[in-house]
Structures are given as C-alpha cells and as structure tokens.
Amino acid sequence: MKERTSTPSTQDYLKHIYELTQNGRPASTNDLARELDIKPASVTGKIQKLAKDKPALVEYQKHQGVSLTPSGKKAALEVIRHHRLLETWLVQTLGYSWDEVHAEAERLEHVISEDLERRIAAALGNPTRDPHGELIPTDGLKMPNEDTTPLSALRPNQNATIRRVSAQDENLLRHLNDLGLVPGVRLEITDFSPFDNNLTIKCGTQYFVLGSNITTKIFVEVVNSSRR
Amino acid sequence: MKERTSTPSTQDYLKHIYELTQNGRPASTNDLARELDIKPASVTGKIQKLAKDKPALVEYQKHQGVSLTPSGKKAALEVIRHHRLLETWLVQTLGYSWDEVHAEAERLEHVISEDLERRIAAALGNPTRDPHGELIPTDGLKMPNEDTTPLSALRPNQNATIRRVSAQDENLLRHLNDLGLVPGVRLEITDFSPFDNNLTIKCGTQYFVLGSNITTKIFVEVVNSSRR
DNA sequence: CCGATAATTTAGTCTTACCTAAATTATTAT
DNA sequence: ATAATAATTTAGGTAAGACTAAATTATCGG
Ligand SMILES: [Mn+2]
Ligand SMILES: [Mn+2]
Ligand SMILES: [Mn+2]
Ligand SMILES: [Mn+2]
C-alpha cells in the first residue's frame, strides 16, 4: 500500500524514456525533449535529478543519453499499464473512439490508485491490448512479448492480420478507422512500388494504396503462407 | 473549449471555501487550513493571491475571512460536480462502496475533461445526487435547492426519509451502511433523550439509538404527519 | 585533422505551493 | 479597560519544474 511515489512529471519522463529506449539504445536529450514538449535544457536538469535519486530511476552519463534502471522500468510500466487500461476503459464503457482517448488517459494515468487500476482491469476482463492494439503490461508489470512486423516490410502475396497501430495523430487514427484498418482485420498485399514504397493492400473487397508514412505505423502478424 | 484554467491546489481551496461558506459567513483562515490540511500561514498567502488574480476568484479582507466571487463559485461548483459525478460513477460501475470513493474522486476531479464529465453524466442518466446523497451541481453549474433537516432536529412520532449523509469518515460510513441507514430509507423517531440528545429511531423492524455525533450528519426529508 | 554544425550542458531566473518562526491584530474574560 | 489568548499575517526559506541565454562538447564532411 505505498501509493504516489513519483510525480506526473517524473512519470511522463520515465514513460517516454521507456518508449525511446525500445530500440536498445539510450534515449537522447533532444528526442526526449521533443516527445515531452519540454526544452532540452530542462530535460538535462530533470534526468540528472532522476539519475541521482535514492533508488536511481535512470542511468545517465553526460552526452550519452538516458536509459532506465530496473526500478525506473517498473515505474514506467506502471504508468503505461495505467494509460492503456484507461484508454480501453474509456472506449469500452463510455463510447470514446480510439482517436479521442489519448489526451484523457495522459492525465488520468498519474492519479488513479492501484485499487482503481485493479478494478478497471477486472471489469474489462484483464485485457491484454488497448484500443490501438498496444500490449498492456501485466499486473506484475511484465510487458508481454509480441511478434509483429511493420506492414511496410510485407510484399505482394503475403497475408497478415493487423495487430497494432502505433500512432497518436488523431487525424490519422480517424482515417484508418474510416478505412477499416483496425486491429483484428485481415489483409493481403497485392502490389509494391519500390520507388515510393507504396503498398497496395486488399482488405475485404477493398483495395488501398498506402504510403510508408502509414505502413510503418501498422504492425501485423504475418499469416503463414500455407503454400510451400 | 477552454479547459484547465486553475491548478488542483486552487480547485481544492475553492471547493473548501464553498463548503465552509454555506452558512452565509466568510471562511476563516484557520478553518480552511484545517480542512485543507495546510498551515494557516500558507493559506493566507494563497488566498491573497486568489484575491488579486485577473478575474478574482475570491473576496478577501485581512482578518475578515474569504468568500467566493461569482467566478470563484462557478469554478468551485465545477470541481464539486466532477467530484460527485466521479463518486457516483465509481460506485455504480466499479462496485466501490460509499466509504471507498472519496479519496479517489479527490484526485480525479482535477484532471477529467469537460468531455469526460459529460460522458459520465450521460452514462449515468444525469444523476442529481452522489452516493452520499449530496446534490450534484447541474451541467450549467447551478446547485439545486434541497429541503432537508438534520435528523437531530426531529422528535418522537415524526417520520422521515434519509436523503443525505454528510460524512467523510470511512468508519462511520461503513457503520451506517451496515445499519442500513442510507439515502432513501424511511424511519420514525420513537424516543428522544434530552440530556445526551440521543434519538431512538425505528427503521423497518429495527430500533437504533443514535447520538448527536451521528444524527447531525444525517439529513432527512420530513414526512408530513397525515394526522391533523 | 579541423572547422562548422548540432547536441548537450551550465548558469541564472521564474512561478507555484508549500513550510517555520516571528510579528501583529482580534477577541475574550476578568 | 486590559491582559492573556487565539487567530492571522509577514518574512524568509525550500523544492519542483519549467524557461532563456550562453558555454561546452560531439560529430561529421572535407
Ligand atoms: Mn495513448
Ligand atoms: Mn501523462
Ligand atoms: Mn466525497
Ligand atoms: Mn481534490
């Protein structure tokens, strides 16, 4: 029954460090500043403080970027779990659409208790993905593994199922929703244009030509070609 | 679409000034400090700032206490509406009991958007009272009138319906819930003891003797004695 | 290797919202 | 009316979290 160990500011830093760090490399001051919409100078100050807190939340060396310590990662996953459960809850119980929930969850994630978190999870049947298909960290704060590929990596004749759309741009989300390109949907690649990287996909009876701005944000599970 | 005009701290000040001011007199620095669990010196500082903001939220003269300006009252009612809608929502959709919701709502009230407020209200069918029976300010931020009497003012042979329990003490709330003394319940006064102000009430088939610590917190609607 | 450019850090400020200790002003009871 | 007491305010301080401007350090093309 600890509750309220870090501030909203700290939680947002950790969350974004977690995301930026997914590629294996430390997060740069500049990238973090852009994501957080905070000036780089301020970011330096904050991560220096995070790095020398009693249990350090962050590993940091000048000019080398930041990464999370085990405690920092735990705290980050806690916030991410809050965020994704909240988004799921808002969509499922209050009729939000997937392009409307992010800002709301962004604020709520910092103030809900562990008790509320558990009640929401239970009420939703302990969901494993949020409305965008993002994986929800478990109660024990483990991030499940996922085996998806960016749609942009597929080529003609491959079949796949959309699992996740990693975008926050509300207009893009609305657009994809209008096209029916949402998690769970099955599609087939029918054409690839090597110069602009456009992919033509067949989805139900419809065909769409999608640029790489879109195809790099849609993550799919490839369906094993049953022909050999 | 203004959104996020004042801070959580300011909102809590306004909310408590609103409550303390219900008796018609300005709220004293000390009372406010006790309610907010903040030192009196800090309260003085804060209300001085609130009093000389662009549109003043508070009326204040040294040593005379504080009261709300029209804008301050509006802001207070906005927070109170949030709080009470949230409590209702948590109880009705997540199985919270009325003694568990307060702390949660106390934090959520400051971060929900007007959009979420409206969706919650709509999902609940625009309720007029929260789980404790407190009136919920309208969408237009008017506080409805209410015509209730403290149970402590009743005398033998009077009948009444419980409308509201104004207590935050979780143990008291649990106790009253166990006794079945919750909003909507009908009761009759069967005895009054003038020295300790104890009231004996009949509620269904049960009799309870309640001290004034309890009876001043239960507000009832008196049932017109149909005998004349 | 070197200079230009880009990234990062330092230094110094600001605001909000608290705090403690001390001073002041009100109130109250003789 | 006054002295004690209680309430309130002032003064001065801290910590978080941001900002700007200036200095420093990396990196990269030639
Ligand atoms: Mn989101
Ligand atoms: Mn956030
Ligand atoms: Mn409450
Ligand atoms: Mn509050």
XYZ file of C-alpha atoms (C1' of nucleotides) and ligand atoms in Angstrom:
520
model
C 0.000 0.000 0.000
C 2.719 2.504 -0.952
C 0.941 4.747 -3.455
C 2.083 8.014 -5.034
C 5.789 7.656 -5.157
C 6.612 9.833 -8.143
C 5.161 12.968 -9.697
C 3.318 13.254 -13.024
C 6.374 14.923 -14.493
C 8.652 12.079 -13.450
C 6.162 9.510 -14.669
C 5.968 11.115 -18.083
C 9.743 11.217 -18.348
C 10.028 7.544 -17.473
C 7.277 6.563 -19.864
C 8.914 8.336 -22.768
C 12.359 7.050 -21.897
C 10.862 3.578 -21.960
C 9.428 4.078 -25.427
C 12.509 5.733 -26.890
C 14.684 3.036 -25.456
C 12.849 0.162 -27.102
C 15.397 0.124 -29.907
C 18.093 -0.914 -27.440
C 19.915 2.399 -27.389
C 19.725 5.092 -24.707
C 17.353 7.993 -25.315
C 18.923 11.274 -26.352
C 18.194 14.519 -24.566
C 16.833 16.048 -27.737
C 14.497 13.208 -28.600
C 13.127 13.187 -25.091
C 12.666 16.943 -25.208
C 10.712 16.668 -28.433
C 8.488 13.864 -27.143
C 7.798 15.628 -23.872
C 7.473 19.063 -25.428
C 9.953 20.442 -22.935
C 13.132 22.364 -23.701
C 16.323 20.258 -23.889
C 17.963 22.257 -21.106
C 15.126 21.373 -18.779
C 15.333 17.736 -19.741
C 19.018 17.617 -18.848
C 18.234 19.036 -15.430
C 15.471 16.600 -14.764
C 17.302 13.465 -15.848
C 20.284 14.480 -13.763
C 17.982 14.558 -10.774
C 16.378 11.239 -11.683
C 19.826 9.715 -12.009
C 20.899 10.597 -8.524
C 17.731 9.831 -6.599
C 17.922 7.437 -3.665
C 16.991 4.447 -5.795
C 18.068 5.803 -9.161
C 15.309 5.586 -11.732
C 17.577 6.305 -14.614
C 21.078 5.600 -15.843
C 22.795 8.605 -17.259
C 26.192 9.769 -18.381
C 26.852 13.129 -19.899
C 26.329 13.234 -23.630
C 25.488 9.532 -23.648
C 21.724 9.675 -23.220
C 19.485 8.037 -20.616
C 18.109 4.603 -20.005
C 16.004 3.101 -17.259
C 17.247 1.248 -14.221
C 15.156 -1.737 -13.115
C 13.179 0.484 -10.714
C 12.743 3.080 -13.412
C 11.461 0.448 -15.806
C 9.000 -0.794 -13.242
C 7.695 2.697 -12.644
C 7.421 3.245 -16.394
C 5.464 0.041 -16.920
C 3.157 1.018 -14.090
C 2.254 4.254 -15.860
C 1.945 2.540 -19.223
C -0.382 -0.036 -17.712
C -2.488 2.757 -16.291
C -2.585 4.560 -19.599
C -3.575 1.576 -21.655
C -6.155 0.251 -19.219
C -7.688 3.712 -19.057
C -7.873 4.012 -22.822
C -9.517 0.623 -23.044
C -11.965 1.526 -20.327
C -12.939 4.856 -21.865
C -13.513 3.226 -25.223
C -15.429 0.244 -23.933
C -17.598 1.897 -21.313
C -18.058 5.482 -22.473
C -18.072 5.219 -26.223
C -14.861 7.098 -26.866
C -13.286 6.392 -30.235
C -9.646 5.422 -30.446
C -8.614 8.863 -31.615
C -10.200 10.616 -28.637
C -8.826 8.749 -25.657
C -5.167 9.561 -25.592
C -5.196 13.037 -24.055
C -7.629 11.992 -21.368
C -5.586 8.944 -20.398
C -2.469 11.070 -20.428
C -3.752 12.933 -17.386
C -5.674 10.205 -15.613
C -2.744 7.792 -15.694
C -0.990 9.779 -12.970
C -3.765 9.897 -10.418
C -5.530 6.552 -10.335
C -4.841 4.297 -7.370
C -3.672 0.739 -7.606
C -7.099 -0.200 -6.374
C -8.822 1.593 -9.242
C -6.341 0.088 -11.669
C -7.264 -3.394 -10.478
C -10.974 -2.709 -10.592
C -10.772 -1.412 -14.136
C -8.708 -4.378 -15.250
C -11.152 -6.785 -13.636
C -14.203 -5.027 -15.071
C -12.691 -5.324 -18.538
C -11.726 -8.962 -18.074
C -7.994 -8.268 -17.781
C -7.474 -7.183 -21.368
C -4.087 -7.685 -22.966
C -4.271 -4.902 -25.545
C -5.555 -1.342 -25.600
C -7.767 0.122 -28.353
C -4.753 0.707 -30.576
C -3.584 -2.846 -30.106
C -0.742 -1.850 -27.793
C 0.108 -4.520 -25.266
C -0.913 -3.815 -21.694
C 1.756 -4.655 -19.109
C 0.582 -7.326 -16.701
C -0.479 -6.816 -13.114
C 3.024 -7.929 -12.172
C 4.468 -5.297 -14.520
C 5.864 -7.565 -17.177
C 5.481 -6.452 -20.766
C 4.236 -9.424 -22.792
C 6.194 -10.415 -25.863
C 4.761 -9.675 -29.220
C 5.707 -10.951 -32.602
C 4.599 -8.406 -35.133
C 6.057 -6.862 -38.256
C 5.540 -3.404 -39.660
C 3.186 -3.594 -42.601
C 5.876 -1.792 -44.598
C 8.015 -4.941 -44.506
C 5.469 -7.082 -46.342
C 5.476 -7.806 -50.052
C 2.883 -8.951 -52.602
C 1.047 -12.192 -51.874
C 1.701 -12.049 -48.158
C -1.303 -12.225 -45.844
C -1.457 -10.706 -42.431
C -3.674 -9.630 -39.563
C -3.461 -6.130 -38.140
C -2.438 -6.291 -34.503
C -1.434 -2.778 -33.588
C -1.476 0.779 -34.887
C 1.260 2.862 -33.309
C 0.114 6.399 -33.913
C -1.182 9.214 -31.792
C -2.110 11.563 -34.613
C -5.857 11.853 -34.226
C -6.449 12.549 -37.892
C -4.508 9.510 -38.982
C -6.354 7.350 -36.465
C -9.709 8.612 -37.677
C -8.670 7.992 -41.257
C -7.579 4.439 -40.599
C -10.749 3.807 -38.678
C -12.757 5.070 -41.656
C -10.864 2.690 -43.938
C -11.479 -0.165 -41.543
C -7.785 -0.674 -40.896
C -8.003 -1.571 -37.239
C -6.633 -4.370 -35.076
C -8.019 -7.792 -35.942
C -8.550 -7.055 -39.606
C -7.145 -9.424 -42.210
C -5.407 -8.142 -45.310
C -3.361 -9.225 -48.301
C -0.578 -7.392 -50.094
C -1.296 -7.148 -53.799
C 1.334 -4.720 -55.004
C 4.538 -2.991 -54.032
C 6.000 0.076 -55.653
C 9.736 0.154 -54.989
C 10.373 3.850 -55.581
C 7.874 5.364 -53.167
C 7.468 2.208 -51.085
C 3.730 2.302 -51.605
C 1.921 -0.907 -50.785
C -1.380 -1.902 -52.271
C -3.411 -3.980 -49.912
C -6.613 -5.872 -50.318
C -8.839 -5.742 -47.333
C -12.157 -7.495 -47.653
C -13.370 -6.327 -51.057
C -11.474 -3.047 -50.983
C -8.039 -2.078 -52.216
C -5.946 0.660 -50.650
C -2.637 2.145 -51.683
C -0.726 3.134 -48.585
C 2.466 5.185 -48.299
C 5.227 4.329 -45.905
C 4.102 7.087 -43.554
C 1.193 4.818 -42.850
C 2.613 1.349 -43.400
C 5.410 1.826 -40.883
C 2.826 2.530 -38.193
C 0.666 -0.515 -38.737
C 2.027 -3.691 -37.177
C 0.779 -7.034 -38.358
C 1.074 -10.697 -37.688
C 2.024 -12.453 -40.856
C -0.151 -15.400 -41.807
C 1.943 -18.407 -42.733
C 1.663 -18.913 -46.404
C 0.104 -22.380 -46.491
C 1.563 -22.948 -49.940
C 5.108 -24.361 -49.938
C -13.250 24.718 -25.112
C -11.115 26.496 -22.513
C -10.010 23.601 -20.263
C -7.525 23.573 -17.410
C -7.729 27.069 -16.095
C -6.804 26.510 -12.476
C -4.495 24.141 -10.616
C -5.503 21.277 -8.317
C -4.414 23.366 -5.348
C -6.600 26.294 -6.368
C -9.515 23.992 -7.065
C -9.279 22.436 -3.630
C -9.162 25.845 -1.992
C -12.248 26.988 -3.875
C -14.130 23.798 -3.120
C -13.492 24.080 0.593
C -14.267 27.777 0.674
C -17.558 26.918 -0.976
C -18.402 24.352 1.688
C -17.301 26.475 4.634
C -19.223 29.397 3.290
C -22.556 27.614 3.110
C -23.551 29.068 6.472
C -23.541 32.538 4.972
C -20.372 33.737 6.674
C -16.906 34.025 5.163
C -14.497 31.156 5.784
C -11.770 31.742 8.319
C -8.127 31.138 7.567
C -7.900 28.589 10.330
C -10.930 26.570 9.316
C -9.714 26.498 5.754
C -6.268 25.422 6.906
C -7.744 22.576 8.919
C -9.937 21.365 6.061
C -7.123 21.523 3.551
C -4.505 20.177 5.921
C -2.245 23.077 5.096
C -0.655 25.501 7.554
C -2.590 28.729 8.187
C 0.326 30.872 7.042
C 0.268 29.151 3.672
C -3.461 29.592 3.401
C -3.147 33.319 3.933
C -0.598 33.508 1.146
C -2.701 31.530 -1.262
C -5.954 33.375 -0.698
C -4.166 36.683 -1.082
C -3.049 35.512 -4.478
C -6.521 34.234 -5.384
C -7.979 37.579 -4.352
C -5.863 39.610 -6.699
C -5.952 37.400 -9.787
C -7.110 38.924 -13.067
C -10.693 37.812 -12.523
C -10.629 37.492 -8.746
C -11.836 34.101 -7.597
C -12.156 35.146 -4.010
C -13.153 38.113 -1.908
C -10.827 38.769 0.950
C -10.065 41.389 3.554
C -7.471 40.988 6.226
C -8.745 39.241 9.310
C -12.233 39.015 7.789
C -12.033 35.623 6.105
C -12.670 34.665 2.477
C -15.690 34.144 0.321
C -16.142 33.314 -3.346
C -16.724 35.775 -6.148
C -19.148 34.669 -8.867
C -16.259 33.269 -10.932
C -14.859 31.549 -7.887
C -18.197 29.987 -7.128
C -18.503 28.756 -10.675
C -15.065 27.180 -10.522
C -15.935 25.596 -7.178
C -19.168 24.124 -8.496
C -17.300 22.744 -11.479
C -14.964 20.797 -9.198
C -17.799 19.688 -6.947
C -19.717 18.440 -9.962
C -16.668 16.488 -11.055
C -16.204 15.017 -7.609
C -19.770 13.896 -7.164
C -20.199 12.539 -10.665
C -16.982 10.587 -10.239
C -18.076 9.122 -6.927
C -21.364 8.081 -8.457
C -19.606 6.559 -11.408
C -17.123 4.590 -9.342
C -19.880 3.221 -7.167
C -22.242 2.355 -9.956
C -19.838 0.926 -12.495
C -16.951 -0.461 -10.477
C -18.558 -1.668 -7.304
C -16.930 0.803 -4.949
C -18.771 1.283 -1.669
C -19.628 4.766 -0.471
C -16.829 4.763 2.058
C -14.163 3.975 -0.544
C -14.756 6.547 -3.241
C -13.848 9.837 -1.688
C -10.061 9.743 -1.880
C -10.124 8.521 -5.465
C -12.524 11.257 -6.568
C -10.453 13.798 -4.698
C -7.649 13.286 -7.205
C -9.607 12.537 -10.363
C -11.780 15.643 -10.014
C -8.868 17.836 -11.083
C -7.927 16.080 -14.279
C -11.061 14.997 -16.100
C -12.050 16.985 -19.185
C -15.419 18.583 -19.714
C -15.958 15.948 -22.342
C -15.398 13.107 -19.895
C -17.599 14.869 -17.361
C -20.427 14.967 -19.878
C -19.966 11.359 -20.908
C -20.041 10.165 -17.337
C -23.133 12.215 -16.581
C -24.860 10.868 -19.675
C -23.868 7.272 -18.971
C -25.354 7.580 -15.502
C -28.514 9.233 -16.757
C -27.664 12.667 -15.396
C -27.947 11.795 -11.724
C -28.886 14.512 -9.262
C -27.239 13.040 -6.164
C -23.999 11.248 -5.414
C -23.716 8.040 -3.359
C -23.874 10.011 -0.123
C -26.957 11.822 -1.279
C -25.107 15.076 -1.906
C -26.635 17.129 -4.680
C -24.707 17.240 -7.920
C -24.451 20.706 -9.483
C -26.113 20.855 -12.895
C -24.364 20.948 -16.240
C -24.937 24.721 -16.122
C -23.298 24.841 -12.699
C -26.314 25.645 -10.607
C -26.602 23.925 -7.261
C -30.154 22.580 -6.925
C -32.125 23.541 -3.861
C -32.694 20.971 -1.232
C -35.113 20.938 1.648
C -33.714 18.653 4.291
C -33.398 18.722 8.049
C -30.714 17.210 10.228
C -32.048 14.074 11.841
C -31.019 15.618 15.161
C -33.850 18.149 14.850
C -36.593 15.512 14.791
C -38.628 14.417 17.781
C -40.706 11.360 18.640
C -43.518 10.411 16.259
C -42.000 12.231 13.319
C -41.399 10.232 10.164
C -38.732 10.980 7.626
C -36.760 9.699 4.675
C -32.980 9.815 4.679
C -31.751 11.997 1.831
C -28.127 12.667 2.574
C -25.293 11.598 4.852
C -22.689 14.334 5.179
C -19.674 12.481 6.466
C -16.316 11.517 5.071
C -15.212 9.334 7.977
C -14.926 5.932 6.347
C -15.641 4.049 9.546
C -18.804 5.996 10.209
C -19.942 5.488 6.632
C -19.322 1.759 6.847
C -21.169 1.627 10.138
C -24.200 3.446 8.795
C -24.190 1.230 5.755
C -24.168 -1.819 7.998
C -27.148 -0.442 9.913
C -28.932 0.253 6.649
C -29.063 3.972 7.291
C -28.556 5.149 3.732
C -30.315 7.598 1.415
C -33.865 6.580 0.532
C -34.529 4.744 3.751
C -37.662 5.564 5.762
C -37.551 5.942 9.524
C -39.595 7.006 12.523
C -38.466 8.704 15.714
C -39.623 6.767 18.740
C -37.734 8.387 21.552
C -35.655 11.400 22.463
C -33.361 11.719 25.434
C -32.917 15.400 26.256
C -29.694 15.172 28.241
C -27.486 13.432 25.727
C -29.662 14.257 22.716
C -29.877 10.608 21.825
C -32.622 9.727 19.386
C -34.193 6.325 19.126
C -35.324 5.577 15.630
C -37.320 2.772 14.175
C -36.169 1.669 10.789
C -38.038 -1.233 9.289
C -38.221 -3.661 12.156
C -35.097 -2.430 13.877
C -34.549 0.179 16.542
C -31.356 2.205 16.872
C -30.248 4.694 19.467
C -28.125 7.341 17.817
C -26.030 10.048 19.436
C -25.847 13.569 18.083
C -22.457 12.850 16.542
C -24.387 10.757 14.099
C -27.760 12.459 13.953
C -26.303 15.824 12.963
C -24.754 14.211 9.910
C -27.838 12.525 8.574
C -30.170 14.824 6.673
C -33.750 13.818 6.136
C -36.920 14.904 4.444
C -39.693 15.019 6.978
C -42.814 13.147 6.023
C -45.904 15.277 6.612
C -47.777 13.869 9.520
C -51.054 12.892 7.845
C -52.904 13.266 11.114
C -54.244 16.705 11.782
C 42.936 16.579 -38.548
C 39.866 20.627 -38.393
C 36.387 23.687 -38.589
C 31.372 24.007 -38.885
C 27.266 22.461 -37.077
C 24.454 20.122 -33.994
C 23.658 18.343 -29.447
C 24.110 18.923 -24.813
C 25.001 21.051 -20.592
C 25.564 25.013 -17.328
C 24.147 29.205 -15.189
C 20.841 32.045 -13.739
C 15.566 33.133 -13.335
C 10.783 32.408 -12.532
C 6.418 30.578 -10.588
C 3.751 27.678 -7.676
C 2.972 25.940 -3.441
C 4.336 24.708 0.472
C 6.943 25.424 5.271
C 8.648 27.656 10.115
C 9.283 31.369 13.146
C 8.188 35.789 14.440
C 5.224 39.744 14.469
C 0.837 41.639 14.561
C -4.054 42.092 15.268
C -8.555 40.469 17.354
C -11.185 38.588 20.842
C -12.391 37.343 25.383
C -12.655 37.029 30.182
C -11.814 39.282 34.146
C -10.240 48.553 30.054
C -6.673 45.396 29.828
C -4.067 41.405 29.837
C -3.956 36.953 28.166
C -5.020 34.123 24.414
C -6.208 32.960 19.890
C -6.198 33.983 15.041
C -3.950 35.856 11.382
C -0.397 37.763 8.766
C 4.508 38.761 7.470
C 9.113 37.476 6.498
C 12.147 34.457 4.827
C 13.134 29.776 3.011
C 12.841 25.342 0.276
C 11.831 22.284 -3.543
C 9.973 21.083 -8.012
C 9.767 22.010 -12.546
C 9.978 24.781 -16.057
C 12.483 28.670 -19.154
C 16.374 31.539 -21.806
C 20.934 32.545 -22.971
C 25.486 31.243 -23.010
C 29.083 27.856 -22.803
C 30.740 23.498 -23.814
C 31.302 19.097 -26.095
C 30.479 15.833 -30.043
C 30.310 14.668 -34.649
C 30.903 14.921 -39.443
C 32.384 16.396 -44.051
C 36.269 17.501 -46.380
Mn -2.230 6.556 -25.765
Mn 0.867 11.842 -18.776
Mn -16.625 12.950 -1.447
Mn -9.032 17.344 -4.665
